[in-house]
Structure formats: C-alpha cells, structure tokens
CSV table of C-alpha atoms and ligand atoms in Angstrom, one decimal:
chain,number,residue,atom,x,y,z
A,1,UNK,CA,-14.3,-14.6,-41.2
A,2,UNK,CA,-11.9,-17.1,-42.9
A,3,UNK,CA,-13.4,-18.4,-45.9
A,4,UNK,CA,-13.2,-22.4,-46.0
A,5,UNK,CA,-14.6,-24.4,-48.8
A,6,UNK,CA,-17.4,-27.3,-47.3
A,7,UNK,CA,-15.8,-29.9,-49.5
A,8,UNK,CA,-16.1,-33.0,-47.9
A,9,UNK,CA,-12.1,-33.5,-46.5
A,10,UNK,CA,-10.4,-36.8,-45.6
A,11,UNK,CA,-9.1,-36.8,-42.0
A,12,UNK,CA,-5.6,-37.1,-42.3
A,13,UNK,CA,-3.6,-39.5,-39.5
A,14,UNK,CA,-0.7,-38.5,-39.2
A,15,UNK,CA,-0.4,-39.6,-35.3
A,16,UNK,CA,-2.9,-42.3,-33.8
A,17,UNK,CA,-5.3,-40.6,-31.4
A,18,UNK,CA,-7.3,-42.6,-28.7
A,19,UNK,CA,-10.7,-43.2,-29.2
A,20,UNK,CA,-10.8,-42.2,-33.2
A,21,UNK,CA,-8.1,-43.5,-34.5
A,22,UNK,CA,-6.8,-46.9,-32.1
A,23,UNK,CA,-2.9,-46.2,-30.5
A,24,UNK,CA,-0.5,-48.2,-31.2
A,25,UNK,CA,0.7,-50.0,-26.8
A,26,UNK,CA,3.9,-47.6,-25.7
A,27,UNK,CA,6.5,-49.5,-26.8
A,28,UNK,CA,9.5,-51.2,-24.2
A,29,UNK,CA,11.3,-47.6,-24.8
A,30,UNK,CA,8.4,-45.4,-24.3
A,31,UNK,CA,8.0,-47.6,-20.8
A,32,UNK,CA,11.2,-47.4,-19.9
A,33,UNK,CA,11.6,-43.8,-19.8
A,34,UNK,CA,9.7,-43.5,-16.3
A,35,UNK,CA,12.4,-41.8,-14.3
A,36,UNK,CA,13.5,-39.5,-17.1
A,37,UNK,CA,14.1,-36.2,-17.0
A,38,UNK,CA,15.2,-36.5,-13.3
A,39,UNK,CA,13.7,-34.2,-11.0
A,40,UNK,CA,17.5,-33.1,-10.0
A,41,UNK,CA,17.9,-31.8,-13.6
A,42,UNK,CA,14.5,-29.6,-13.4
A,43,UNK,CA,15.6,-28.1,-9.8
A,44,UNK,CA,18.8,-26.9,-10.6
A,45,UNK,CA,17.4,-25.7,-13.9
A,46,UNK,CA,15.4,-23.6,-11.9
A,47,UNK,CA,17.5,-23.0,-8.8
A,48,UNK,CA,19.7,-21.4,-10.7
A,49,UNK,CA,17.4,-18.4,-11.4
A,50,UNK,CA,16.4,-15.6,-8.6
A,51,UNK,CA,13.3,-14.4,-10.9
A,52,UNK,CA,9.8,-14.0,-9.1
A,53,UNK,CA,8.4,-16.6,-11.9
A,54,UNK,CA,11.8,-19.1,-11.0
A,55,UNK,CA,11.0,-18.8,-7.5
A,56,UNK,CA,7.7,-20.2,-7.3
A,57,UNK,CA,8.9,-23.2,-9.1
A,58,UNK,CA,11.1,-24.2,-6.5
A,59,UNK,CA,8.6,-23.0,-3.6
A,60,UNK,CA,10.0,-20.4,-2.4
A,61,UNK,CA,7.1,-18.0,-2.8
A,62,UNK,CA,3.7,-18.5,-1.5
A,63,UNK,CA,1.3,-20.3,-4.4
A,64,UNK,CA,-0.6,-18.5,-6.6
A,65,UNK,CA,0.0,-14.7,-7.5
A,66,UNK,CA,-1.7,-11.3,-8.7
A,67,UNK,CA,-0.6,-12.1,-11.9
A,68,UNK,CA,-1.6,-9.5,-14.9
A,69,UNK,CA,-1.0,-11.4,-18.0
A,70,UNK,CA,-1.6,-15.2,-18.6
A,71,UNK,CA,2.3,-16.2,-19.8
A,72,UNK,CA,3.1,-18.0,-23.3
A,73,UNK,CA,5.0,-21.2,-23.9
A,74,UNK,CA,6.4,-22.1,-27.0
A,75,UNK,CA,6.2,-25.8,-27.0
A,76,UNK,CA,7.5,-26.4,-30.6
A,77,UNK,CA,10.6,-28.1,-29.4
A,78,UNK,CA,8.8,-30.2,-26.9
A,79,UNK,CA,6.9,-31.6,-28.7
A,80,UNK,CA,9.8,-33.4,-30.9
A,81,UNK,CA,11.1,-34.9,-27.8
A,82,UNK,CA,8.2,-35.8,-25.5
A,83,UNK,CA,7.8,-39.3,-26.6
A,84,UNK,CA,11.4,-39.5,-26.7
A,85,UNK,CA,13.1,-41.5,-24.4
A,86,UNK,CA,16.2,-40.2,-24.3
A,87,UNK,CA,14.8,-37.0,-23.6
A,88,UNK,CA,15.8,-36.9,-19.9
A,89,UNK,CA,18.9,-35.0,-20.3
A,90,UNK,CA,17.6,-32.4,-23.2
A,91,UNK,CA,17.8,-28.4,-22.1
A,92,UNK,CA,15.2,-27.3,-24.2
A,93,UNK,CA,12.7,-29.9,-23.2
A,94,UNK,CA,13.9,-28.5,-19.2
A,95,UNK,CA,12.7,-25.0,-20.0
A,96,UNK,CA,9.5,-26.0,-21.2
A,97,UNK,CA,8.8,-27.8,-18.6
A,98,UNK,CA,9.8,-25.1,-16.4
A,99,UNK,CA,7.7,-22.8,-18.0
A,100,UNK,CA,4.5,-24.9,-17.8
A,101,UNK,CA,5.5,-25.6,-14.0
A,102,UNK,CA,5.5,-22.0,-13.8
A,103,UNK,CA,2.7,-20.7,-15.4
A,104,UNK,CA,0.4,-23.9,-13.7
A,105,UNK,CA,1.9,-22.5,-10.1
A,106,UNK,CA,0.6,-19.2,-10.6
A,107,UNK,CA,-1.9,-18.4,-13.2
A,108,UNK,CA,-3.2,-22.1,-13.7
A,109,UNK,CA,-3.5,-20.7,-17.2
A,110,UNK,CA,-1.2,-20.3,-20.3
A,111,UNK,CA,-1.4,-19.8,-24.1
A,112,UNK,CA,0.5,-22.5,-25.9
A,113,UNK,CA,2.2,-21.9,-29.4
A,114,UNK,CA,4.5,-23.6,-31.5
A,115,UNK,CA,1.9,-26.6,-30.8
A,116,UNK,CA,1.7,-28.3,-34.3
A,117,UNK,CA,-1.9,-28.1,-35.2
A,118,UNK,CA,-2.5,-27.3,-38.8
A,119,UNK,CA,-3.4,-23.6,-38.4
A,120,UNK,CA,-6.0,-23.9,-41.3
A,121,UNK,CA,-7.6,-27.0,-39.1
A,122,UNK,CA,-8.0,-24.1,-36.2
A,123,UNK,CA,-9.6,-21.6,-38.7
A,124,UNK,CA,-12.1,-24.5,-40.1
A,125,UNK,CA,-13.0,-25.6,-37.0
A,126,UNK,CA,-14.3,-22.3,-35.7
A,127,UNK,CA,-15.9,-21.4,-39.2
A,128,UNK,CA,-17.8,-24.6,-39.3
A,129,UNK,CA,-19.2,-23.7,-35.7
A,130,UNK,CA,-19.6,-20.5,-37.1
A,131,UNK,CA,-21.7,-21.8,-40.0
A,132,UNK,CA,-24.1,-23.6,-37.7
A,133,UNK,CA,-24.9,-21.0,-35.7
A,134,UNK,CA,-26.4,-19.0,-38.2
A,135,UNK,CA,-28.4,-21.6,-39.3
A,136,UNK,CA,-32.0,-20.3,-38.2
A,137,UNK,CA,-33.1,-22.2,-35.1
A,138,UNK,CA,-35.4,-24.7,-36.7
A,139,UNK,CA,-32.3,-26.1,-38.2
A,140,UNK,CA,-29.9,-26.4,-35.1
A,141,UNK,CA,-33.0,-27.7,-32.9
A,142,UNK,CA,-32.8,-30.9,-35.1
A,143,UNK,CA,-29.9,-31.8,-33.3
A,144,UNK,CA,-30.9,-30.9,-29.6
A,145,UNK,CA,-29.3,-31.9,-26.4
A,146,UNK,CA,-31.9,-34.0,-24.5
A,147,UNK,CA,-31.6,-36.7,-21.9
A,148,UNK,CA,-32.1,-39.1,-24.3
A,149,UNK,CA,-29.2,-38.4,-26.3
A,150,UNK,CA,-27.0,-38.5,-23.5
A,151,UNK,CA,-26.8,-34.7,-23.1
A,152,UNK,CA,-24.9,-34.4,-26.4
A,153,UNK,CA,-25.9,-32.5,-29.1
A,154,UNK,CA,-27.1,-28.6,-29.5
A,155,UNK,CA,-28.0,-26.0,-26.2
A,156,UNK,CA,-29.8,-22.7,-27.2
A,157,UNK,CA,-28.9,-19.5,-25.6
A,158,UNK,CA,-29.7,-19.7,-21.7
A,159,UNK,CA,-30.2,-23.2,-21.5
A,160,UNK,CA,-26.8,-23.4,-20.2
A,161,UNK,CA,-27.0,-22.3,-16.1
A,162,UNK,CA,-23.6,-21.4,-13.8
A,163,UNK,CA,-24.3,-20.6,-10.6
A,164,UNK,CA,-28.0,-20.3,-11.0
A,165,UNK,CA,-27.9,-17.7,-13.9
A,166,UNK,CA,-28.4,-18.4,-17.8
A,167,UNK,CA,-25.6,-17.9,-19.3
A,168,UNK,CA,-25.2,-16.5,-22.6
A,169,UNK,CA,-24.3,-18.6,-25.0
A,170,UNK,CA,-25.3,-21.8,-27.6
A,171,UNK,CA,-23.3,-24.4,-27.8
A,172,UNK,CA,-23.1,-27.9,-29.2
A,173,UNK,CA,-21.7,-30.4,-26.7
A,174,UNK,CA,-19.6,-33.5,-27.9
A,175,UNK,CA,-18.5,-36.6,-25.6
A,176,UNK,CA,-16.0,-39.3,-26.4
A,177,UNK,CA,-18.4,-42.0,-27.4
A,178,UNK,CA,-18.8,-45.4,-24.9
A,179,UNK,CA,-20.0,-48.5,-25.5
A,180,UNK,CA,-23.7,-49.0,-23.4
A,181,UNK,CA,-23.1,-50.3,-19.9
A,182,UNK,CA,-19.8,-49.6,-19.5
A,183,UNK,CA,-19.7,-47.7,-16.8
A,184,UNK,CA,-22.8,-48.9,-14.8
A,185,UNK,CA,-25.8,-46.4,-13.8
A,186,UNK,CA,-23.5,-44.0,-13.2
A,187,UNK,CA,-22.0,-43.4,-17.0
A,188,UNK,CA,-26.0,-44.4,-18.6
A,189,UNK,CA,-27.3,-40.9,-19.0
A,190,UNK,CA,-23.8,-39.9,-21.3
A,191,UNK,CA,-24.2,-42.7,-23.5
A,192,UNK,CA,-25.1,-42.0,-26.9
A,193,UNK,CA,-23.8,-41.1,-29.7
A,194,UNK,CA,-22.6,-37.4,-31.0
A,195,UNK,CA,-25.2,-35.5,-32.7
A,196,UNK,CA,-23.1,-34.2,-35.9
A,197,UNK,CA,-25.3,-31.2,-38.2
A,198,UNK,CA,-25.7,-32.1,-41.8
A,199,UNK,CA,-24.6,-28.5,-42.6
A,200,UNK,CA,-22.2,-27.7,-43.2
A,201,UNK,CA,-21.3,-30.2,-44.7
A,202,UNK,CA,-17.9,-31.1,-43.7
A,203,UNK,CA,-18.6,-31.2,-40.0
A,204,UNK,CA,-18.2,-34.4,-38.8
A,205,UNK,CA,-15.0,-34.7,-40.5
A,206,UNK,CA,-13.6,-31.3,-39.3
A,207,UNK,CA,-14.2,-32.0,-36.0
A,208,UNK,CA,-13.1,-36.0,-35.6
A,209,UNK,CA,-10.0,-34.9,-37.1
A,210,UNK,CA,-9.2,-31.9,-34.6
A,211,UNK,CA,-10.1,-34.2,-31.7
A,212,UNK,CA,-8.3,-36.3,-33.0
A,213,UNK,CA,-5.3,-34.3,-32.9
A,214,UNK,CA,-6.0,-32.4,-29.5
A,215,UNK,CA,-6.4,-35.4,-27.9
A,216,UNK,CA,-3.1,-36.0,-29.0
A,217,UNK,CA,-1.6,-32.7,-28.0
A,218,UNK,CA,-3.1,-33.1,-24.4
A,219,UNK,CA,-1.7,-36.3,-23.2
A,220,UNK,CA,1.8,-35.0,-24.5
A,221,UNK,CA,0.9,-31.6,-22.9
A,222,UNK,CA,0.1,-33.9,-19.7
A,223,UNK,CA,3.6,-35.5,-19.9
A,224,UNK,CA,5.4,-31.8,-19.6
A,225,UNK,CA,2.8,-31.3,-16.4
A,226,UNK,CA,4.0,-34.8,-15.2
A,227,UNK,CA,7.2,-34.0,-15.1
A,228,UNK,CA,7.0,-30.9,-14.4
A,229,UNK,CA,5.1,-32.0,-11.1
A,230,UNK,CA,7.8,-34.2,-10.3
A,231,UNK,CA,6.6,-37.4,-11.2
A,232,UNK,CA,7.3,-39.9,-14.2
A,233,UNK,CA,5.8,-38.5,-17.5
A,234,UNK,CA,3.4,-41.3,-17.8
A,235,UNK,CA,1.4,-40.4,-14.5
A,236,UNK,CA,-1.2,-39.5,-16.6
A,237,UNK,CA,-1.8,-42.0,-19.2
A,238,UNK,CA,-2.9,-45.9,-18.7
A,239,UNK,CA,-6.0,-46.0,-15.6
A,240,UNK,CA,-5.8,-42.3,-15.3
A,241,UNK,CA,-6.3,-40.6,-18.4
A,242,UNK,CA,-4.9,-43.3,-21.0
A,243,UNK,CA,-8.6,-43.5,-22.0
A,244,UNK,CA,-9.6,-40.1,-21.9
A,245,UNK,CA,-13.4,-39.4,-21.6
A,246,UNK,CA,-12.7,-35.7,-23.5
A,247,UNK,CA,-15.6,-33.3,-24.1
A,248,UNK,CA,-15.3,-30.7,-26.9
A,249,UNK,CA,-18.0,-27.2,-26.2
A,250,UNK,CA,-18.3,-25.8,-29.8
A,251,UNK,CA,-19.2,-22.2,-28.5
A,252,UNK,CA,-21.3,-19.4,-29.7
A,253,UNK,CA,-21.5,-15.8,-27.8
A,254,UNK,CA,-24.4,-13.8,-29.5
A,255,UNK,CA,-24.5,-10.1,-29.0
A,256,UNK,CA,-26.6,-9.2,-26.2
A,257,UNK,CA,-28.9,-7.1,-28.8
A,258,UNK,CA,-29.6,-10.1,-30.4
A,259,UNK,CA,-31.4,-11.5,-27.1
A,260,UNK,CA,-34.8,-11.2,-26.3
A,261,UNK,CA,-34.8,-9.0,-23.2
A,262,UNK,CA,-36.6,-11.0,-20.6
A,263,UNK,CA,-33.6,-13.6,-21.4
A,264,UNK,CA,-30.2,-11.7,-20.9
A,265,UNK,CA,-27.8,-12.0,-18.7
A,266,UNK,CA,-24.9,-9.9,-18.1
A,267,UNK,CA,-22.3,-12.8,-18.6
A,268,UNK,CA,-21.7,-15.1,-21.4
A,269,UNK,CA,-20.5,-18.1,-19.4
A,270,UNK,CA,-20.4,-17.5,-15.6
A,271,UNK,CA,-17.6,-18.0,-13.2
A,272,UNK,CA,-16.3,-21.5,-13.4
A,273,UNK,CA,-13.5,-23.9,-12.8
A,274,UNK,CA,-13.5,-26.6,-15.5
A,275,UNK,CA,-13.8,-30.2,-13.7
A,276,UNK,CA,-11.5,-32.5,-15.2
A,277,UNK,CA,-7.7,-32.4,-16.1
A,278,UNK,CA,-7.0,-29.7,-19.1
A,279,UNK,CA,-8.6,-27.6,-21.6
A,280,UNK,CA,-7.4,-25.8,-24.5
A,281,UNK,CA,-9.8,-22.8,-26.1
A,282,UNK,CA,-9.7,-22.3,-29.1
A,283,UNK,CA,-10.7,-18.7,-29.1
A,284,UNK,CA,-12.0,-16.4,-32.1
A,285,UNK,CA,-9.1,-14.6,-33.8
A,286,UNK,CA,-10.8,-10.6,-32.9
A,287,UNK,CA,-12.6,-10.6,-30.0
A,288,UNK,CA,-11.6,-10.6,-26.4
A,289,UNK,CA,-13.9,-12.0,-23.6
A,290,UNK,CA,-12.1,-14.4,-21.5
A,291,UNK,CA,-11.2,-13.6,-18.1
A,292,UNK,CA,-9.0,-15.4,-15.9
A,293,UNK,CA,-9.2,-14.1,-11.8
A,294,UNK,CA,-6.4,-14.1,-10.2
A,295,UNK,CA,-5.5,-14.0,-6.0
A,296,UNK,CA,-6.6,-10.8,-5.6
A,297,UNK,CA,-10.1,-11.5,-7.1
A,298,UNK,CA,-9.0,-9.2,-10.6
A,299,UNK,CA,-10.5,-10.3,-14.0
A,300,UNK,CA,-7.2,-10.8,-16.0
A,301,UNK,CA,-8.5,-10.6,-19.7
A,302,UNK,CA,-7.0,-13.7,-21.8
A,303,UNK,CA,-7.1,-11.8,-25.4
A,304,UNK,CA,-6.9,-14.2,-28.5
A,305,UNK,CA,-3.4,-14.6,-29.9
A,306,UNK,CA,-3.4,-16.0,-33.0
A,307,UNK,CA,-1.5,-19.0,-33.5
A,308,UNK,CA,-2.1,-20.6,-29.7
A,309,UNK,CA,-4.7,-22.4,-27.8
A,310,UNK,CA,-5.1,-20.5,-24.6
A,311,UNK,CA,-5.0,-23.6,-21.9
A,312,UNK,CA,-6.1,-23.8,-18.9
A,313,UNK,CA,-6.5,-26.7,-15.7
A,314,UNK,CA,-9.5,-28.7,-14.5
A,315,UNK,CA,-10.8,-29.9,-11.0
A,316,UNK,CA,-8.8,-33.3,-11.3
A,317,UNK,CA,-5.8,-32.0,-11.8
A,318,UNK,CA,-6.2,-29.4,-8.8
A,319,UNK,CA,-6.5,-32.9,-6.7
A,320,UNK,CA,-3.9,-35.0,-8.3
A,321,UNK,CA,-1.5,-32.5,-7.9
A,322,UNK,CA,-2.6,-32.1,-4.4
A,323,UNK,CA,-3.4,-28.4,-4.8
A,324,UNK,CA,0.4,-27.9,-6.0
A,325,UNK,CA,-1.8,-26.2,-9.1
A,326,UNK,CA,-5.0,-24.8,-8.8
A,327,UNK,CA,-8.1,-25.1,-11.4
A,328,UNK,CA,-8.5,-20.8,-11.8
A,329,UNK,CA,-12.0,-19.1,-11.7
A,330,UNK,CA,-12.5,-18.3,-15.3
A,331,UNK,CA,-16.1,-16.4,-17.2
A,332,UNK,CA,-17.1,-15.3,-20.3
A,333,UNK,CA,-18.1,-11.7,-20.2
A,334,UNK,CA,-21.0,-10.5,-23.1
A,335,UNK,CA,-18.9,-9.2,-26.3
A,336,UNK,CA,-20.0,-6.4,-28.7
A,337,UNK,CA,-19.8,-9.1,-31.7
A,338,UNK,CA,-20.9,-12.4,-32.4
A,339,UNK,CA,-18.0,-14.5,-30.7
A,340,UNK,CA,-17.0,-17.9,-31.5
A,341,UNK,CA,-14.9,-20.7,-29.3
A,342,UNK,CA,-14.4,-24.2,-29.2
A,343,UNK,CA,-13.4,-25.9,-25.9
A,344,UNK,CA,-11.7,-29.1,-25.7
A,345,UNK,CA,-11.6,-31.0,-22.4
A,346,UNK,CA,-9.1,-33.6,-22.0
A,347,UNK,CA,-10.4,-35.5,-19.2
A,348,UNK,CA,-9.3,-38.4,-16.9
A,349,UNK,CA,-10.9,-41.4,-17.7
A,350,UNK,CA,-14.4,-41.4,-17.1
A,351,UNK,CA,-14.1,-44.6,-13.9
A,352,UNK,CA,-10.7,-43.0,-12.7
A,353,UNK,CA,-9.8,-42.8,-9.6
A,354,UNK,CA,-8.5,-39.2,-8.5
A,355,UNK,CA,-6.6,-39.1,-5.4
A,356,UNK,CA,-3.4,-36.8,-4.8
A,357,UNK,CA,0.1,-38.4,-5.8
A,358,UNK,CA,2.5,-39.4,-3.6
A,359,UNK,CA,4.9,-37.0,-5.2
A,360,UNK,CA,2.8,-34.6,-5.2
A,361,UNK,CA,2.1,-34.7,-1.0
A,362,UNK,CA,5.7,-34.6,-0.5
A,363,UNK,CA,6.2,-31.5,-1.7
A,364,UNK,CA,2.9,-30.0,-0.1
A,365,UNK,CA,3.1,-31.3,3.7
A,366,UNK,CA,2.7,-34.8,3.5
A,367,UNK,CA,-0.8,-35.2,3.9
A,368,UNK,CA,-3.4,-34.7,1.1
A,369,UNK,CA,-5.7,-31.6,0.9
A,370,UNK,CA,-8.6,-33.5,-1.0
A,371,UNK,CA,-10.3,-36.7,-0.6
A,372,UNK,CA,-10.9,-39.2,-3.3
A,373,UNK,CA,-12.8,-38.3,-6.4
A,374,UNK,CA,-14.4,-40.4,-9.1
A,375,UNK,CA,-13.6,-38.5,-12.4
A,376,UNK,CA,-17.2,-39.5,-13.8
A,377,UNK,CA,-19.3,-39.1,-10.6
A,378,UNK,CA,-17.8,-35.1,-10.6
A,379,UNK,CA,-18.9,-35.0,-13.7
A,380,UNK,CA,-22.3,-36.8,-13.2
A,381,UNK,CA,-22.9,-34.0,-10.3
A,382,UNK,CA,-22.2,-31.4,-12.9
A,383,UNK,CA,-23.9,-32.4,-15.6
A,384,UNK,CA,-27.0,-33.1,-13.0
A,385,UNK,CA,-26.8,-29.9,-11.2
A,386,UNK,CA,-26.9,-28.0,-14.4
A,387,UNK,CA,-29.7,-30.0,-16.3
A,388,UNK,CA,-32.0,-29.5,-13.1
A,389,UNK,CA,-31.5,-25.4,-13.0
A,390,UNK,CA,-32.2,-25.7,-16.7
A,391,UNK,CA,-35.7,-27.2,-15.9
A,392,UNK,CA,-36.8,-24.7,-13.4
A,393,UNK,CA,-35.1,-21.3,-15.4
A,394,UNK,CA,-37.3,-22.6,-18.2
A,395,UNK,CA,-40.6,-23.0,-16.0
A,396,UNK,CA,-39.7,-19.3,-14.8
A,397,UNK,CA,-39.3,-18.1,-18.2
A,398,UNK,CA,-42.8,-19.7,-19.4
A,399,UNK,CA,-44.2,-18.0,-16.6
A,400,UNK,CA,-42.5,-14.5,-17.4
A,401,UNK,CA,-43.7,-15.3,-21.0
A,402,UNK,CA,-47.7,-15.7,-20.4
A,403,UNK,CA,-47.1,-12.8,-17.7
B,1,LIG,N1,-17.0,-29.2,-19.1
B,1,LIG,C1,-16.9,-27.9,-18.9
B,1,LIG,N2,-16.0,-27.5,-18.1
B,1,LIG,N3,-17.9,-27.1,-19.3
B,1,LIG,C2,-17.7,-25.7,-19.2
B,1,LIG,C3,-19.0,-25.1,-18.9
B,1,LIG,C4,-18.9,-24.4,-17.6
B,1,LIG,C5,-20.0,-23.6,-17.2
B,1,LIG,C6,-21.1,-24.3,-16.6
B,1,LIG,N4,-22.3,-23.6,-16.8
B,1,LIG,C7,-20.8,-24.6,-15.2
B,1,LIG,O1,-21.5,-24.1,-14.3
B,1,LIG,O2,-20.0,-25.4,-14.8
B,2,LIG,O1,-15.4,-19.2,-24.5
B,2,LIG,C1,-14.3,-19.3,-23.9
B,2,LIG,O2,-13.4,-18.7,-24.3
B,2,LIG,C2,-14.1,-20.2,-22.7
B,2,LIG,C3,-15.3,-21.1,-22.4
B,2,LIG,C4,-15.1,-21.9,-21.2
B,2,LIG,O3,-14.5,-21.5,-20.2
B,2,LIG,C5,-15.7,-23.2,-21.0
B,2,LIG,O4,-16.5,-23.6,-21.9
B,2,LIG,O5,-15.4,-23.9,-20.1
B,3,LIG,FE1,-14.1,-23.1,-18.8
C-alpha cells in the first residue's frame, strides 16, 4: 500500500465543480458551440476506415460484440479542447471521440487515461478507504447507513443484496447533498447529509476534493459521448445532468476467509447494470476482480491499469441514447486479497426527465425503444428494492444464528 501522510490537506480548485465548489454559467462561447464538431466531420473520420471497431461506429455491424478486452482511450488531448469552442474542426479531438463512440457501441466499457487527475489524489483516495476499513467494526458502525440518514453512510459486509444474494463487500455510500424538500416525497428518504469518518483524518477533504474533480471529468467525458452520439455536446448538461445527483461507493472486498461462514457468498458484488449515466472505478492498483459480460454471456476480466479509471455506462444513458449504447452486465467476483475500489456515479439530475433523443431515434429506427424514466424514481426503486432484501436476509441470518 501507498503510504500517504493524514495531514489535514487543503482542497485545491483548480476547476469549479458543481455542487462543491459553485460553476461559473457557460459563457456566450461555450453556448455557441452547439453544432460543433459536425457530425459530417465524425462520419467521414470514420468512414474512412474498414476496421471491425470503425465499422460499428458507422452501423454497419450489428451492436454489441464478443469483445475480449475492454479498449483504452487516451483522453489527454481531449480534454484541452472540450470546453473549447473552436474545437469543431480539431483531429485529435475526432479520434477521441471516435474511440469513445466505439468502445460505448461495443463493450459499453473503457479504461480512460491521460485523464488529468492528480495520480497521488487516486492513491489517497483508495488509502483513506483503505484506512477505514480496518478500523475494527465498532469504529465504522458510528457512521452507519440507516433510513434516517438518508441511506448514506457505512454498509457492513452482506448488507448490500443483488439479485437476492449478499453480496460481499462494505462500503461507505456518499450522495450529492440536497436541500430538504426539494424533490418532494420522492427525493425525502436521500436527504441528509454525508456521514464523513473522523479517522483518518483527512477524509472529508480527500474525498470533496476528488468529487470534486470527477464530477468535473464526467460532464466533459459526457460532452465526447454527446457528440460522439451525434448530438450537440451540451445534451447533457443544464435539466439533464447540469446538476448531477452523483453517488460515490467507497468499496471494500474482504477475503472470503475473513467471513463468517454462514455469511459468504461466492460474489463480491453480483451482476448489475449501474442506473444512471456513467461511472468511473477507481480500482486497486494489484488485484483483478472486475468482470464485464459481453454478447456471448463471457466474463471479460477488466484488470487494474494503473494510471486510468476503468469507466463504464448507466441505465439512463442506455435510454437517452435510445439503446444506440447499452449499460453492460458487470460483478465483482471474491479476490484472494483484501481489495479496495471507489465508484463514482455521475448521474442525471435527480428530477430529470429521461426519454430517448431525437438524434438518437434517427439513427435507431425512428421510434424509441424505452419509455420515459424519472432519473430519481429509478433510483428510488433501487435504493427500495435493495433496502427491503436487506431486512429480510438479516431476519434469515438471526434465525440461522439462534439455530
Ligand atoms: N449506484 C450503483 N450503481 N451502485 C452499485 C451497486 C450495484 C449492486 C447492487 N447490489 C444492485 O443490485 O444494484
Ligand atoms: O468494485 C468494482 O470494481 C466495481 C463496483 C461496481 O460495479 C459498483 O459499485 O457498481
Ligand atoms: Fe457497477
């Protein structure tokens, strides 16, 4: 493990992040830039090609493939010119966004690099979980997850459920924070506030400034997918995620002989999609436990490679893009060492609307695949779903306990 001193740290700004740090309004520019790059400059970028992976970018090939590796973007120079508006006409930006079109068409999963994140930031983020975890359980139970804290704060092993089965893992869950009443009934049992350890002791910090900064990364990593859809590179931001209700899963994967018996599973975190628009893992630097399935119902491993987020796309986006990319089947399978991960969710707004685009049917048909969703009512029916198996798994394991 990386060794990272607790000093308090001061969370350096050096771009404004919603709900952290306020954003400066896009400026007339940034507004303007609507119709840039056109989508005549991405086609013949890719019509140009014959390979398998150009071909599915242009639809020539059947969605989705048996793919056997999840693909890695370099997004360094991107990244420059995202905000930029006279970025229409720029070949590197082109590639990248081929590359994301690519990878979302058949894998639905990528590693990014080249993504700006201070690489120490990464290694503190995951050693602070780290920390926590070992704390012994009296110490992490001060800061549980209940109903009344708007389901925010720390899980114990099992207490998380997918598909009916305890999955496991421990885990502190984290919400963007909402003022009370905002949302109605329907956003009341997610209002609180986070539940932040006192050790170590840099936590809070740590981990407002990497949201900060992810959230950041996301919406410009939703511009490429915007255009890379076909659609302005704002479709994402103002009512639809311009107020992202994010969710960050600091992750831990104990070994299974560190379980009591009755408990285990055979999975650390069962088959899912994710529900909401994209999420980047930050995965532990040695051990490998993500799968991704692809067409053909294989588990395609998603190693950690150092230096990238491994990303991957939610339930929302699956919609908006009128199934043009698909959220993937993804687990967690038990590792032979203690494995650490933080998720970050960047989410659509929590009272968005979620409907397919317009630019998005033309290219599949003309008529959408998938009614209308309410970002936050998906989620309500998640978090609901999952909180009510929890109730009844622990009833069976009292019961298998006085047995
Ligand atoms: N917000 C997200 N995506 N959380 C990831 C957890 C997914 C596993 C969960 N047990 C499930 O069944 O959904
Ligand atoms: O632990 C991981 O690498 C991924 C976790 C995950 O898929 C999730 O929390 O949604
Ligand atoms: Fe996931």
């Amino acid at each position: 493990m990386i060794r990272v001193s607790d000093e308090g740290r001061q969370p350096q700004s050096p771009v404004a992040c919603e709900s952290l740090c306020p954003r400066p309004p896009p400026s007339a520019a940034t507004r303007e830039q609507k119709r840039l790059p056109s989508r005549q400059g991405l086609e013949s970028s890719s019509s140009i090609s014959s390979s398998p992976a150009q071909a599915f970018a242009i639809g020539l090939l059947p969605m989705g493939s048996d793919f056997q590796a999840i693909p890695i973007i370099d997004i360094s120079a991107f990244l420059e010119k995202i905000d930029d508006p006279r970025m229409g006409d720029d070949k590197e930006l082109l590639e990248v966004i081929r590359q994301l079109d690519d990878a979302c068409k058949e894998a639905g999963f990528f590693y990014v690099k080249g993504h700006g994140i201070p690489d120490s930031l990464v290694k503190e983020v995951k050693d602070a979980t780290s920390k926590f975890f070992n704390l012994p359980y009296e110490e992490k139970v001060k800061i549980k997850m209940t109903p009344a804290s708007g389901y925010r704060g720390y899980q114990e092993v099992a207490e998380n459920v997918t598909l009916g089965k305890p999955d496991m893992h421990e885990a502190i869950d984290c919400y963007r924070e909402m003022e009370a009443g905002k949302y109605g009934a329907l956003g009341q049992p997610l209002e609180g506030s986070n539940l932040w350890p006192d050790y170590p002791s840099n936590f809070k910090v740590v981990m407002e400034e990497y949201i900060c900064l992810l959230g950041d990364l996301s919406r410009k990593i939703m511009r490429g997918i915007a255009l890379a859809l076909g659609g302005p590179p704002d479709a994402f931001e103002g009512d639809r995620a311009g107020d992202s209700f994010w969710v960050m899963r600091l992750i831990g994967y104990p070994v299974l002989s560190d379980i009591p018996e009755m408990q285990r599973t055979d999975t650390g975190c069962g088959a899912h999609t994710d529900y909401g628009l994209l999420t980047l893992v930050n995965q532990d630097d040695e051990i490998s436990a993500l799968q991704v399935r692809n067409r053909s119902g294989e588990w395609i491993s998603a190693p950690p490679i150092p230096g990238t987020f491994v990303c991957n796309i939610g339930d929302m986006l699956k919609i908006w893009s009128n199934g043009l990319y698909e959220s993937t089947l993804h687990r967690v399978i038990n590792s032979p060492k203690y494995r650490v991960s933080v998720a970050f969710f960047y989410e659509p707004n929590f009272d968005a609307a979620v409907e397919p685009f317009d630019f998005c049917m033309q290219k599949t048909g003309g008529t959408p695949k998938f009614g209308k969703a309410v970002y936050g009512e998906h989620l309500a029916g998640k978090a609901e779903n999952l909180h009510s198996a929890v109730r009844i798994d622990l009833v069976d394991l009292e019961r298998c306990k006085s047995a």
